[in-house]
Amino acid sequence: MEETTASLNFTLTDDQEAIRDQIRSFVEQEIKPVALSFDETQEFPLEIFKKLGDLGYLGIVIPDEYEGSSMGYMEYALVVEEIARGCPSIALGVAAHNGLCTSHIYRFGSETLRKKYVADLASGRALGAWGLTEPNSGSDAGGMQTVAVRDGDGWIINGSKNFITHGNVGNTAVIMAVTDREKKNRGISAFVVDKSMPGFYGSKKENKVGMRCSDTASLTLENVRVPAENLIGNENEGFIQALQILDGGRISIAALSVGLAQGAFEAALKYANERHQFNKSLASFQAIQFKLAQMSMNIDAARLLTYKAAMLRDNGEDYSLAASHAKLFASEVAVQVSEEAIQIHGGYGYIKDYPVEKLWRDSKLLTIGEGTSEVQRIVIARNIIAQ
């Protein structure tokens, strides 16, 4: 179906501007001053997440009856973008918690599951993880090895997941497992599994190039008994659910990419105005001006694509193609802009005294996580050919 933009209004409402201003102030006061130290130590910023929960930013799109903030995806995109300006690693955790785990349980889970898990997640009393990727299956979910087998009034799950955000610090996880091997992707189910269940635990913490204070770890499931009521939706619908969750997740990764790029641009512009060579500022050289102009243009284009996808989602329109457009373009812009920011800094851009080297390291994951750039091109091509 061809998308229309006639109904889209990119002017922020007063409430949206207030939300943006509030989270921007929080980032300036609470996140920017400590971002580099958390990157260095790889410590998970638990206290910051508690404060974000108190502000309502860990249940952004969840209704208030489950202790959420009852906002839309436009507000969600604004929050993730602003946090990413200060620390993309923290923004990644906010996106994974909101858009993957919490949203999956709320959108597809029973009322029993909502009451049991969603309020704690939305308020920040618990942190969520989402388990699709495995050591031998990433984009190819058909290669999944984690298995759930019926056992009396419940299920027994065995397997492992890796590259899981909040794998160690998370209390609650959505786990995809094979329930009918013959059906391949259509034989995968989703379950809510929590750390109180024996045999379910986080294991290897990854030592990453970027996003270093985001807790990325493996999850192990050894004969984990899961109650029948913890099946999310119907049996064998887990992969279908996951595809819909990933569509929304791509909006958040696009927003994160925009925020990262904006942060890198602002740092480069500040440096170009302050640094002098040959008795004049770097910003007075045309070569630097052209770099800044290209960076600014690409960020604005990425932002518009992201806001378009968010507004389509809020309007109840088909947003799958728009989300892939935004995620692909914005993530690659983030890599390009952060690299140019280093170039403008010269040698100083390559040392940890300045934030741009961290943003550069953080940026690359955005072209990989929640659907690689290559997968996005496949999704886009399929959509436009089918129109």
mmCIF file of N, CA and C in Angstrom, residues 222-297:
data_model
loop_
_atom_site.group_PDB
_atom_site.id
_atom_site.type_symbol
_atom_site.label_atom_id
_atom_site.label_comp_id
_atom_site.label_asym_id
_atom_site.label_seq_id
_atom_site.Cartn_x
_atom_site.Cartn_y
_atom_site.Cartn_z
ATOM 1 N N GLU A 222 18.325 -23.526 31.330
ATOM 2 C CA GLU A 222 18.584 -24.933 31.583
ATOM 3 C C GLU A 222 17.378 -25.556 32.294
ATOM 4 N N ASN A 223 16.575 -26.251 31.518
ATOM 5 C CA ASN A 223 15.376 -26.898 32.067
ATOM 6 C C ASN A 223 14.527 -25.913 32.866
ATOM 7 N N VAL A 224 14.282 -24.772 32.287
ATOM 8 C CA VAL A 224 13.503 -23.735 32.963
ATOM 9 C C VAL A 224 12.019 -24.063 32.833
ATOM 10 N N ARG A 225 11.365 -24.223 33.969
ATOM 11 C CA ARG A 225 9.920 -24.503 33.958
ATOM 12 C C ARG A 225 9.165 -23.180 33.926
ATOM 13 N N VAL A 226 8.349 -23.013 32.886
ATOM 14 C CA VAL A 226 7.595 -21.781 32.685
ATOM 15 C C VAL A 226 6.105 -22.113 32.729
ATOM 16 N N PRO A 227 5.322 -21.403 33.536
ATOM 17 C CA PRO A 227 3.881 -21.684 33.600
ATOM 18 C C PRO A 227 3.210 -21.514 32.238
ATOM 19 N N ALA A 228 2.162 -22.254 31.998
ATOM 20 C CA ALA A 228 1.444 -22.176 30.725
ATOM 21 C C ALA A 228 0.950 -20.759 30.456
ATOM 22 N N GLU A 229 0.583 -20.033 31.516
ATOM 23 C CA GLU A 229 0.055 -18.676 31.350
ATOM 24 C C GLU A 229 1.119 -17.686 30.864
ATOM 25 N N ASN A 230 2.403 -18.083 30.901
ATOM 26 C CA ASN A 230 3.465 -17.195 30.454
ATOM 27 C C ASN A 230 3.733 -17.275 28.960
ATOM 28 N N LEU A 231 2.987 -18.116 28.258
ATOM 29 C CA LEU A 231 3.005 -18.081 26.801
ATOM 30 C C LEU A 231 2.364 -16.774 26.349
ATOM 31 N N ILE A 232 3.048 -16.039 25.492
ATOM 32 C CA ILE A 232 2.529 -14.753 25.025
ATOM 33 C C ILE A 232 1.694 -14.987 23.762
ATOM 34 N N GLY A 233 0.415 -14.659 23.841
ATOM 35 C CA GLY A 233 -0.472 -14.893 22.705
ATOM 36 C C GLY A 233 -0.678 -16.375 22.490
ATOM 37 N N ASN A 234 -0.758 -16.761 21.220
ATOM 38 C CA ASN A 234 -0.991 -18.168 20.881
ATOM 39 C C ASN A 234 0.304 -18.884 20.566
ATOM 40 N N GLU A 235 0.272 -20.189 20.717
ATOM 41 C CA GLU A 235 1.419 -21.021 20.380
ATOM 42 C C GLU A 235 1.781 -20.845 18.897
ATOM 43 N N ASN A 236 3.067 -20.790 18.625
ATOM 44 C CA ASN A 236 3.631 -20.678 17.271
ATOM 45 C C ASN A 236 3.429 -19.304 16.620
ATOM 46 N N GLU A 237 3.051 -18.311 17.395
ATOM 47 C CA GLU A 237 2.904 -16.963 16.849
ATOM 48 C C GLU A 237 4.045 -16.023 17.252
ATOM 49 N N GLY A 238 5.053 -16.564 17.918
ATOM 50 C CA GLY A 238 6.122 -15.725 18.441
ATOM 51 C C GLY A 238 6.901 -14.972 17.387
ATOM 52 N N PHE A 239 7.196 -15.625 16.279
ATOM 53 C CA PHE A 239 7.983 -14.962 15.239
ATOM 54 C C PHE A 239 7.179 -13.861 14.562
ATOM 55 N N ILE A 240 5.896 -14.095 14.356
ATOM 56 C CA ILE A 240 5.029 -13.069 13.778
ATOM 57 C C ILE A 240 4.974 -11.852 14.708
ATOM 58 N N GLN A 241 4.861 -12.126 15.998
ATOM 59 C CA GLN A 241 4.879 -11.040 16.976
ATOM 60 C C GLN A 241 6.209 -10.288 16.919
ATOM 61 N N ALA A 242 7.291 -11.037 16.841
ATOM 62 C CA ALA A 242 8.627 -10.426 16.845
ATOM 63 C C ALA A 242 8.815 -9.487 15.663
ATOM 64 N N LEU A 243 8.309 -9.858 14.495
ATOM 65 C CA LEU A 243 8.439 -8.994 13.324
ATOM 66 C C LEU A 243 7.737 -7.662 13.550
ATOM 67 N N GLN A 244 6.563 -7.710 14.176
ATOM 68 C CA GLN A 244 5.828 -6.465 14.457
ATOM 69 C C GLN A 244 6.543 -5.624 15.508
ATOM 70 N N ILE A 245 7.104 -6.272 16.504
ATOM 71 C CA ILE A 245 7.870 -5.550 17.526
ATOM 72 C C ILE A 245 9.104 -4.909 16.910
ATOM 73 N N LEU A 246 9.766 -5.608 16.002
ATOM 74 C CA LEU A 246 10.967 -5.064 15.369
ATOM 75 C C LEU A 246 10.645 -3.855 14.497
ATOM 76 N N ASP A 247 9.464 -3.826 13.877
ATOM 77 C CA ASP A 247 9.072 -2.638 13.109
ATOM 78 C C ASP A 247 9.078 -1.400 13.998
ATOM 79 N N GLY A 248 8.465 -1.526 15.178
ATOM 80 C CA GLY A 248 8.466 -0.406 16.109
ATOM 81 C C GLY A 248 9.852 -0.125 16.653
ATOM 82 N N GLY A 249 10.616 -1.184 16.886
ATOM 83 C CA GLY A 249 11.976 -1.018 17.377
ATOM 84 C C GLY A 249 12.859 -0.261 16.413
ATOM 85 N N ARG A 250 12.583 -0.388 15.130
ATOM 86 C CA ARG A 250 13.390 0.327 14.138
ATOM 87 C C ARG A 250 13.183 1.830 14.220
ATOM 88 N N ILE A 251 11.998 2.245 14.646
ATOM 89 C CA ILE A 251 11.770 3.675 14.855
ATOM 90 C C ILE A 251 12.668 4.174 15.985
ATOM 91 N N SER A 252 12.764 3.396 17.059
ATOM 92 C CA SER A 252 13.582 3.835 18.187
ATOM 93 C C SER A 252 15.069 3.838 17.833
ATOM 94 N N ILE A 253 15.531 2.873 17.043
ATOM 95 C CA ILE A 253 16.936 2.867 16.634
ATOM 96 C C ILE A 253 17.216 4.034 15.686
ATOM 97 N N ALA A 254 16.256 4.356 14.833
ATOM 98 C CA ALA A 254 16.417 5.536 13.976
ATOM 99 C C ALA A 254 16.526 6.797 14.820
ATOM 100 N N ALA A 255 15.666 6.929 15.830
ATOM 101 C CA ALA A 255 15.716 8.092 16.714
ATOM 102 C C ALA A 255 17.036 8.146 17.468
ATOM 103 N N LEU A 256 17.501 7.000 17.928
ATOM 104 C CA LEU A 256 18.790 6.928 18.607
ATOM 105 C C LEU A 256 19.909 7.391 17.669
ATOM 106 N N SER A 257 19.837 6.966 16.422
ATOM 107 C CA SER A 257 20.833 7.350 15.423
ATOM 108 C C SER A 257 20.842 8.858 15.192
ATOM 109 N N VAL A 258 19.654 9.437 15.119
ATOM 110 C CA VAL A 258 19.541 10.885 14.934
ATOM 111 C C VAL A 258 20.165 11.621 16.119
ATOM 112 N N GLY A 259 19.850 11.161 17.326
ATOM 113 C CA GLY A 259 20.408 11.805 18.506
ATOM 114 C C GLY A 259 21.920 11.702 18.569
ATOM 115 N N LEU A 260 22.447 10.517 18.253
ATOM 116 C CA LEU A 260 23.897 10.338 18.231
ATOM 117 C C LEU A 260 24.540 11.283 17.219
ATOM 118 N N ALA A 261 23.982 11.319 16.012
ATOM 119 C CA ALA A 261 24.531 12.186 14.970
ATOM 120 C C ALA A 261 24.464 13.653 15.385
ATOM 121 N N GLN A 262 23.348 14.036 16.008
ATOM 122 C CA GLN A 262 23.207 15.421 16.471
ATOM 123 C C GLN A 262 24.272 15.751 17.511
ATOM 124 N N GLY A 263 24.513 14.832 18.439
ATOM 125 C CA GLY A 263 25.542 15.053 19.441
ATOM 126 C C GLY A 263 26.922 15.200 18.835
ATOM 127 N N ALA A 264 27.222 14.372 17.840
ATOM 128 C CA ALA A 264 28.514 14.459 17.171
ATOM 129 C C ALA A 264 28.650 15.764 16.387
ATOM 130 N N PHE A 265 27.570 16.161 15.729
ATOM 131 C CA PHE A 265 27.575 17.421 14.973
ATOM 132 C C PHE A 265 27.799 18.613 15.898
ATOM 133 N N GLU A 266 27.097 18.638 17.016
ATOM 134 C CA GLU A 266 27.239 19.751 17.947
ATOM 135 C C GLU A 266 28.662 19.840 18.493
ATOM 136 N N ALA A 267 29.253 18.686 18.787
ATOM 137 C CA ALA A 267 30.631 18.681 19.278
ATOM 138 C C ALA A 267 31.593 19.175 18.197
ATOM 139 N N ALA A 268 31.361 18.762 16.948
ATOM 140 C CA ALA A 268 32.232 19.181 15.853
ATOM 141 C C ALA A 268 32.093 20.671 15.576
ATOM 142 N N LEU A 269 30.860 21.182 15.613
ATOM 143 C CA LEU A 269 30.633 22.607 15.377
ATOM 144 C C LEU A 269 31.293 23.452 16.465
ATOM 145 N N LYS A 270 31.156 23.031 17.702
ATOM 146 C CA LYS A 270 31.781 23.749 18.826
ATOM 147 C C LYS A 270 33.298 23.770 18.662
ATOM 148 N N TYR A 271 33.861 22.625 18.346
ATOM 149 C CA TYR A 271 35.308 22.546 18.175
ATOM 150 C C TYR A 271 35.777 23.393 17.000
ATOM 151 N N ALA A 272 35.037 23.364 15.901
ATOM 152 C CA ALA A 272 35.431 24.126 14.710
ATOM 153 C C ALA A 272 35.413 25.624 14.979
ATOM 154 N N ASN A 273 34.533 26.076 15.839
ATOM 155 C CA ASN A 273 34.485 27.498 16.182
ATOM 156 C C ASN A 273 35.581 27.893 17.170
ATOM 157 N N GLU A 274 35.971 26.953 18.033
ATOM 158 C CA GLU A 274 36.952 27.278 19.067
ATOM 159 C C GLU A 274 38.394 27.055 18.630
ATOM 160 N N ARG A 275 38.628 26.093 17.781
ATOM 161 C CA ARG A 275 39.988 25.736 17.360
ATOM 162 C C ARG A 275 40.478 26.681 16.264
ATOM 163 N N HIS A 276 41.678 27.212 16.441
ATOM 164 C CA HIS A 276 42.251 28.130 15.458
ATOM 165 C C HIS A 276 43.517 27.539 14.838
ATOM 166 N N GLN A 277 43.616 27.694 13.563
ATOM 167 C CA GLN A 277 44.814 27.337 12.804
ATOM 168 C C GLN A 277 45.062 28.445 11.791
ATOM 169 N N PHE A 278 46.318 28.765 11.575
ATOM 170 C CA PHE A 278 46.673 29.827 10.635
ATOM 171 C C PHE A 278 45.932 31.131 10.967
ATOM 172 N N ASN A 279 45.795 31.375 12.270
ATOM 173 C CA ASN A 279 45.208 32.615 12.785
ATOM 174 C C ASN A 279 43.725 32.789 12.471
ATOM 175 N N LYS A 280 43.039 31.692 12.210
ATOM 176 C CA LYS A 280 41.586 31.785 12.049
ATOM 177 C C LYS A 280 40.944 30.469 12.458
ATOM 178 N N SER A 281 39.649 30.541 12.764
ATOM 179 C CA SER A 281 38.955 29.344 13.251
ATOM 180 C C SER A 281 38.822 28.302 12.155
ATOM 181 N N LEU A 282 38.743 27.049 12.581
ATOM 182 C CA LEU A 282 38.512 25.973 11.603
ATOM 183 C C LEU A 282 37.219 26.213 10.836
ATOM 184 N N ALA A 283 36.223 26.777 11.517
ATOM 185 C CA ALA A 283 34.927 26.991 10.880
ATOM 186 C C ALA A 283 34.993 27.994 9.732
ATOM 187 N N SER A 284 36.068 28.755 9.642
ATOM 188 C CA SER A 284 36.189 29.723 8.547
ATOM 189 C C SER A 284 36.758 29.110 7.273
ATOM 190 N N PHE A 285 37.226 27.861 7.376
ATOM 191 C CA PHE A 285 37.752 27.173 6.190
ATOM 192 C C PHE A 285 36.606 26.512 5.427
ATOM 193 N N GLN A 286 36.595 26.682 4.126
ATOM 194 C CA GLN A 286 35.486 26.147 3.324
ATOM 195 C C GLN A 286 35.400 24.630 3.419
ATOM 196 N N ALA A 287 36.537 23.962 3.500
ATOM 197 C CA ALA A 287 36.519 22.493 3.590
ATOM 198 C C ALA A 287 35.748 22.037 4.827
ATOM 199 N N ILE A 288 35.918 22.737 5.944
ATOM 200 C CA ILE A 288 35.199 22.396 7.165
ATOM 201 C C ILE A 288 33.730 22.808 7.047
ATOM 202 N N GLN A 289 33.482 23.956 6.454
ATOM 203 C CA GLN A 289 32.104 24.419 6.262
ATOM 204 C C GLN A 289 31.292 23.413 5.456
ATOM 205 N N PHE A 290 31.900 22.885 4.402
ATOM 206 C CA PHE A 290 31.198 21.908 3.558
ATOM 207 C C PHE A 290 30.881 20.631 4.339
ATOM 208 N N LYS A 291 31.821 20.203 5.184
ATOM 209 C CA LYS A 291 31.564 19.031 6.023
ATOM 210 C C LYS A 291 30.376 19.287 6.947
ATOM 211 N N LEU A 292 30.376 20.427 7.612
ATOM 212 C CA LEU A 292 29.305 20.765 8.543
ATOM 213 C C LEU A 292 27.962 20.888 7.825
ATOM 214 N N ALA A 293 27.983 21.459 6.633
ATOM 215 C CA ALA A 293 26.749 21.602 5.858
ATOM 216 C C ALA A 293 26.161 20.236 5.509
ATOM 217 N N GLN A 294 27.019 19.320 5.063
ATOM 218 C CA GLN A 294 26.557 17.975 4.700
ATOM 219 C C GLN A 294 26.033 17.226 5.925
ATOM 220 N N MET A 295 26.732 17.360 7.035
ATOM 221 C CA MET A 295 26.305 16.719 8.271
ATOM 222 C C MET A 295 24.929 17.217 8.704
ATOM 223 N N SER A 296 24.753 18.542 8.692
ATOM 224 C CA SER A 296 23.485 19.143 9.104
ATOM 225 C C SER A 296 22.337 18.681 8.218
ATOM 226 N N MET A 297 22.566 18.667 6.911
ATOM 227 C CA MET A 297 21.522 18.258 5.974
ATOM 228 C C MET A 297 21.115 16.799 6.187
#
